[in-house]
Amino acid sequence: MSTRPDAISDPTFPAARRPDAIKAIPVRHPWRWVLAVVVLAAGAAVVYTFASAPLLHWSVVGQFLFFPEILNGLLVTLELTVIAMLIGVILGVILAVMRLSVNPVVSSVSWFYIWFFRGTPVLVQIFFWFNIATILPYLHIGIPFTHLVWVGTTNNLITPFLAAILGLGLNEAAYMSEIVRAGIISVDTGQSEAAQALGMTRVLVMRRIVLPQAMRVIIPPTGNETISMLKTSSLAYIATVSELFFIQKEISNFNYDIIELAIVASIWYLAMTSVLTFGQYYVERYFARGASRQLPPTPLQRFRRLLFHFHEPPAPVGPIEPPPIYPHHVL
Amino acid sequence: MATPMVLAESVFKCYGRLEVLRGINLSVAPREVLCIVGPSGSGKSTFLRCINHLEKIDAGRLSVDGELVGYRQRGDKIYELPDREVCRKRAEIGMVFQRFNLFPHMTALENVMEAPLRVKGEPQKVVEERGRSLLARVGLGDKVDVYPNHLSGGQQQRVAIARALAMQPKLMLFDEPTSALDPELVGDVLDVMRGLAQDGMTMVVVTHEMGFAREVGDSLAFMDGGVIVESGNPREVIANPQHERTRSFLSKVL
């Protein structure tokens, strides 16, 4: 056989005789080895220094890792993340569409919202909602020109949890709307033209043609935002919400094992972000369909390739373009 | 005489201060195939886009099948049509683009079925059957479940034609349908268009394919600088152009 057994070729024309594969002696790279050893040694030294710190009690870490209060805090952190991201995504899509509206009032309102909520720290925003009762002790919600009015004390309505949700969610919406807008703009105008030429209305074009294609650009930064939100949610401690960070701080206030409990919290944060990172691959793959000829390998496939096919050339890593870079919001 | 399918009277269109169309007069009868040729920038594509209101005209009158495009006349006054009405009218006109513009997140069949399902609200079964037979008609019966990315340019353009036909239009607009294709693939697309013409479809084709214009076209218009310089029977215009401008253009493309 002159061709590789797995080669795909057109049998119509006979191929020329295939010469023997090239067998060359590879170039040696001694400095790569030296550098690898230096980096590993430095890393090991840092890890050893902390792991063997004389006053660090690993047993305390183990003791509190599955402590019921900690697990409860974990749950609250997840709730905060999910609800705040939901608000962020839904409101973000609305704001993005508003921003692209032909109505100047509507697009300016969206611009102003983004300017305000992106321009103030999320910590301040949570703090604001938490203390809103100091300026608005009572809330009146009524239907104009009727006598239907609901009056309530602000403190009853805006619980610490809600204050945190409002702060995190409204802030996130400002960032998400810019991500969604970038996604919408990235879709070729020929797409909406073709859809319009078929008689589709503006809403239908957006929903069926533009947004599904924009998703490919929207998903990777949204994954980043979710991972970021998981950690940013720790700011809810300022509103006394009993999430993971608040709980570990409460415990260490008692037992003074400050670093040990910070490690417990870090382990859980790392575990959660790892799961999210893993899940992101699959969502990206789903929305990449049709966009590329070959889907990028899943993490599992990559791992297997690494183990069993070490010497093969790397798989074509995804056609998924690098996500646009957004200046990441600082706390 | 029957109502012309397309009737343009002194159609003007400008982008800012640039006048792209400067008084287009023409008429296309039902079942007629009109080919528009001319150098790039002459306004051919713009005129085509005006016919289904992807562009608004600034002056003159443009009507399709006896109804104004984008407007309604009551007495002396002209009213802009609401979006929904514009969409309804567009649904009756098929358009094929130079760059195909297939929806990349849908398979060939889904591309073809999208508009009949979502715009006309026709039943799934009817639409699917029609979609499959249209794809078979353009020679892609075996590609129904393939995404556009896996199709060659010529195949994509034939899916795009099938997608437009799925709405059962009364008029088809082609905007340089073969200009983005490898020379080898042009023939397949032109064959499909030739078949359409034989079946009696009214077509306006902006093209550089003089062979197609001569053989399939019922009439030919040569545009330059936003006006129709010369028009008539394709064979006569190509064999014996009256204007110097037409002559010099034809000498370059033939």
Short mmCIF file of N, CA and C in Angstrom, two decimals, chain B residues 5-71:
data_model
loop_
_atom_site.label_atom_id
_atom_site.label_comp_id
_atom_site.label_asym_id
_atom_site.label_seq_id
_atom_site.Cartn_x
_atom_site.Cartn_y
_atom_site.Cartn_z
N MET B 5 -45.48 43.22 -13.93
CA MET B 5 -45.07 42.70 -12.62
C MET B 5 -44.23 43.75 -11.89
N VAL B 6 -43.34 44.39 -12.63
CA VAL B 6 -42.57 45.49 -12.05
C VAL B 6 -42.72 46.69 -12.97
N LEU B 7 -43.02 47.83 -12.37
CA LEU B 7 -43.10 49.05 -13.17
C LEU B 7 -42.37 50.16 -12.44
N ALA B 8 -41.32 50.69 -13.09
CA ALA B 8 -40.56 51.78 -12.49
C ALA B 8 -40.72 53.02 -13.34
N GLU B 9 -41.06 54.14 -12.68
CA GLU B 9 -41.20 55.40 -13.40
C GLU B 9 -40.36 56.45 -12.69
N SER B 10 -39.33 56.92 -13.36
CA SER B 10 -38.44 57.97 -12.83
C SER B 10 -38.01 57.69 -11.39
N VAL B 11 -37.48 56.51 -11.16
CA VAL B 11 -37.07 56.16 -9.80
C VAL B 11 -35.71 56.80 -9.47
N PHE B 12 -35.70 57.56 -8.37
CA PHE B 12 -34.47 58.20 -7.88
C PHE B 12 -34.11 57.64 -6.52
N LYS B 13 -32.82 57.52 -6.28
CA LYS B 13 -32.36 57.07 -4.97
C LYS B 13 -31.00 57.70 -4.69
N CYS B 14 -30.87 58.31 -3.54
CA CYS B 14 -29.54 58.81 -3.20
C CYS B 14 -29.14 58.42 -1.80
N TYR B 15 -27.84 58.24 -1.61
CA TYR B 15 -27.25 58.05 -0.28
C TYR B 15 -26.58 59.35 0.08
N GLY B 16 -27.16 60.11 0.97
CA GLY B 16 -26.59 61.42 1.28
C GLY B 16 -26.62 62.28 0.02
N ARG B 17 -25.43 62.71 -0.42
CA ARG B 17 -25.41 63.57 -1.61
C ARG B 17 -25.13 62.78 -2.87
N LEU B 18 -24.87 61.49 -2.69
CA LEU B 18 -24.55 60.66 -3.85
C LEU B 18 -25.83 60.11 -4.48
N GLU B 19 -26.09 60.49 -5.73
CA GLU B 19 -27.27 59.97 -6.43
C GLU B 19 -26.92 58.66 -7.08
N VAL B 20 -27.57 57.58 -6.63
CA VAL B 20 -27.25 56.26 -7.15
C VAL B 20 -28.17 55.89 -8.31
N LEU B 21 -29.44 56.24 -8.15
CA LEU B 21 -30.39 56.01 -9.24
C LEU B 21 -30.90 57.38 -9.68
N ARG B 22 -30.83 57.65 -10.98
CA ARG B 22 -31.21 58.98 -11.47
C ARG B 22 -32.26 58.86 -12.55
N GLY B 23 -33.42 58.31 -12.16
CA GLY B 23 -34.50 58.25 -13.12
C GLY B 23 -34.52 56.95 -13.90
N ILE B 24 -34.95 55.88 -13.21
CA ILE B 24 -35.05 54.58 -13.86
C ILE B 24 -36.48 54.39 -14.37
N ASN B 25 -36.61 54.09 -15.63
CA ASN B 25 -37.91 53.75 -16.21
C ASN B 25 -37.81 52.37 -16.82
N LEU B 26 -38.63 51.45 -16.34
CA LEU B 26 -38.69 50.16 -17.02
C LEU B 26 -39.92 49.39 -16.58
N SER B 27 -40.24 48.39 -17.35
CA SER B 27 -41.37 47.56 -16.96
C SER B 27 -41.06 46.11 -17.29
N VAL B 28 -41.49 45.23 -16.40
CA VAL B 28 -41.28 43.80 -16.58
C VAL B 28 -42.64 43.13 -16.60
N ALA B 29 -42.94 42.45 -17.68
CA ALA B 29 -44.23 41.78 -17.80
C ALA B 29 -44.20 40.46 -17.03
N PRO B 30 -45.37 39.95 -16.64
CA PRO B 30 -45.39 38.63 -16.02
C PRO B 30 -44.76 37.60 -16.96
N ARG B 31 -44.02 36.66 -16.38
CA ARG B 31 -43.31 35.58 -17.09
C ARG B 31 -42.12 36.08 -17.89
N GLU B 32 -41.79 37.36 -17.74
CA GLU B 32 -40.65 37.90 -18.48
C GLU B 32 -39.37 37.72 -17.66
N VAL B 33 -38.24 37.53 -18.34
CA VAL B 33 -36.94 37.51 -17.67
C VAL B 33 -36.16 38.73 -18.13
N LEU B 34 -35.92 39.66 -17.19
CA LEU B 34 -35.15 40.85 -17.50
C LEU B 34 -33.75 40.70 -16.92
N CYS B 35 -32.74 40.89 -17.76
CA CYS B 35 -31.39 40.89 -17.24
C CYS B 35 -30.87 42.32 -17.22
N ILE B 36 -30.26 42.69 -16.11
CA ILE B 36 -29.66 44.02 -16.01
C ILE B 36 -28.15 43.86 -15.96
N VAL B 37 -27.46 44.51 -16.85
CA VAL B 37 -26.00 44.45 -16.85
C VAL B 37 -25.45 45.86 -16.73
N GLY B 38 -24.17 45.95 -16.43
CA GLY B 38 -23.55 47.26 -16.33
C GLY B 38 -22.35 47.20 -15.41
N PRO B 39 -21.52 48.23 -15.46
CA PRO B 39 -20.32 48.23 -14.61
C PRO B 39 -20.70 48.31 -13.14
N SER B 40 -19.77 47.95 -12.25
CA SER B 40 -20.10 48.03 -10.83
C SER B 40 -20.23 49.49 -10.43
N GLY B 41 -21.13 49.75 -9.49
CA GLY B 41 -21.39 51.12 -9.09
C GLY B 41 -22.39 51.82 -9.99
N SER B 42 -22.99 51.07 -10.93
CA SER B 42 -23.94 51.72 -11.83
C SER B 42 -25.33 51.79 -11.24
N GLY B 43 -25.55 51.12 -10.09
CA GLY B 43 -26.84 51.19 -9.43
C GLY B 43 -27.73 49.98 -9.67
N LYS B 44 -27.19 48.94 -10.32
CA LYS B 44 -28.02 47.76 -10.62
C LYS B 44 -28.55 47.10 -9.35
N SER B 45 -27.61 46.83 -8.42
CA SER B 45 -28.01 46.13 -7.20
C SER B 45 -28.94 46.99 -6.37
N THR B 46 -28.66 48.29 -6.30
CA THR B 46 -29.52 49.19 -5.54
C THR B 46 -30.94 49.15 -6.07
N PHE B 47 -31.07 49.18 -7.40
CA PHE B 47 -32.41 49.14 -7.98
C PHE B 47 -33.12 47.85 -7.60
N LEU B 48 -32.38 46.74 -7.66
CA LEU B 48 -32.97 45.45 -7.31
C LEU B 48 -33.48 45.47 -5.86
N ARG B 49 -32.67 46.07 -4.97
CA ARG B 49 -33.04 46.10 -3.56
C ARG B 49 -34.22 47.02 -3.31
N CYS B 50 -34.40 48.01 -4.20
CA CYS B 50 -35.57 48.89 -4.06
C CYS B 50 -36.86 48.12 -4.36
N ILE B 51 -36.76 47.14 -5.27
CA ILE B 51 -37.98 46.44 -5.69
C ILE B 51 -38.64 45.72 -4.52
N ASN B 52 -37.84 45.18 -3.55
CA ASN B 52 -38.51 44.58 -2.39
C ASN B 52 -38.32 45.43 -1.13
N HIS B 53 -38.05 46.70 -1.35
CA HIS B 53 -38.06 47.69 -0.26
C HIS B 53 -36.98 47.46 0.78
N LEU B 54 -35.87 46.80 0.38
CA LEU B 54 -34.72 46.76 1.29
C LEU B 54 -34.08 48.15 1.29
N GLU B 55 -34.32 48.91 0.22
CA GLU B 55 -33.93 50.33 0.17
C GLU B 55 -35.17 51.13 -0.17
N LYS B 56 -35.25 52.34 0.40
CA LYS B 56 -36.38 53.23 0.09
C LYS B 56 -36.02 54.10 -1.11
N ILE B 57 -36.96 54.33 -2.00
CA ILE B 57 -36.67 55.25 -3.10
C ILE B 57 -37.01 56.67 -2.64
N ASP B 58 -36.34 57.64 -3.25
CA ASP B 58 -36.53 59.03 -2.83
C ASP B 58 -37.54 59.76 -3.70
N ALA B 59 -37.62 59.38 -4.96
CA ALA B 59 -38.58 60.04 -5.85
C ALA B 59 -38.97 59.07 -6.95
N GLY B 60 -40.09 59.33 -7.59
CA GLY B 60 -40.58 58.47 -8.65
C GLY B 60 -41.57 57.46 -8.10
N ARG B 61 -41.91 56.52 -8.94
CA ARG B 61 -42.86 55.49 -8.54
C ARG B 61 -42.33 54.13 -8.91
N LEU B 62 -42.54 53.21 -8.00
CA LEU B 62 -42.09 51.85 -8.23
C LEU B 62 -43.21 50.94 -7.75
N SER B 63 -43.72 50.10 -8.63
CA SER B 63 -44.79 49.22 -8.18
C SER B 63 -44.53 47.79 -8.61
N VAL B 64 -45.02 46.87 -7.79
CA VAL B 64 -44.92 45.45 -8.09
C VAL B 64 -46.34 44.90 -8.18
N ASP B 65 -46.66 44.30 -9.32
CA ASP B 65 -47.97 43.70 -9.54
C ASP B 65 -49.08 44.73 -9.28
N GLY B 66 -48.83 45.97 -9.70
CA GLY B 66 -49.87 47.00 -9.61
C GLY B 66 -49.95 47.71 -8.28
N GLU B 67 -49.13 47.31 -7.28
CA GLU B 67 -49.17 47.98 -5.98
C GLU B 67 -47.85 48.67 -5.71
N LEU B 68 -47.92 49.90 -5.17
CA LEU B 68 -46.70 50.64 -4.88
C LEU B 68 -45.84 49.86 -3.88
N VAL B 69 -44.52 49.99 -4.03
CA VAL B 69 -43.60 49.31 -3.11
C VAL B 69 -43.40 50.20 -1.88
N GLY B 70 -43.80 49.71 -0.71
CA GLY B 70 -43.53 50.43 0.53
C GLY B 70 -44.52 51.54 0.85
N TYR B 71 -45.42 51.85 -0.07
CA TYR B 71 -46.37 52.94 0.17
C TYR B 71 -47.77 52.53 -0.27
#
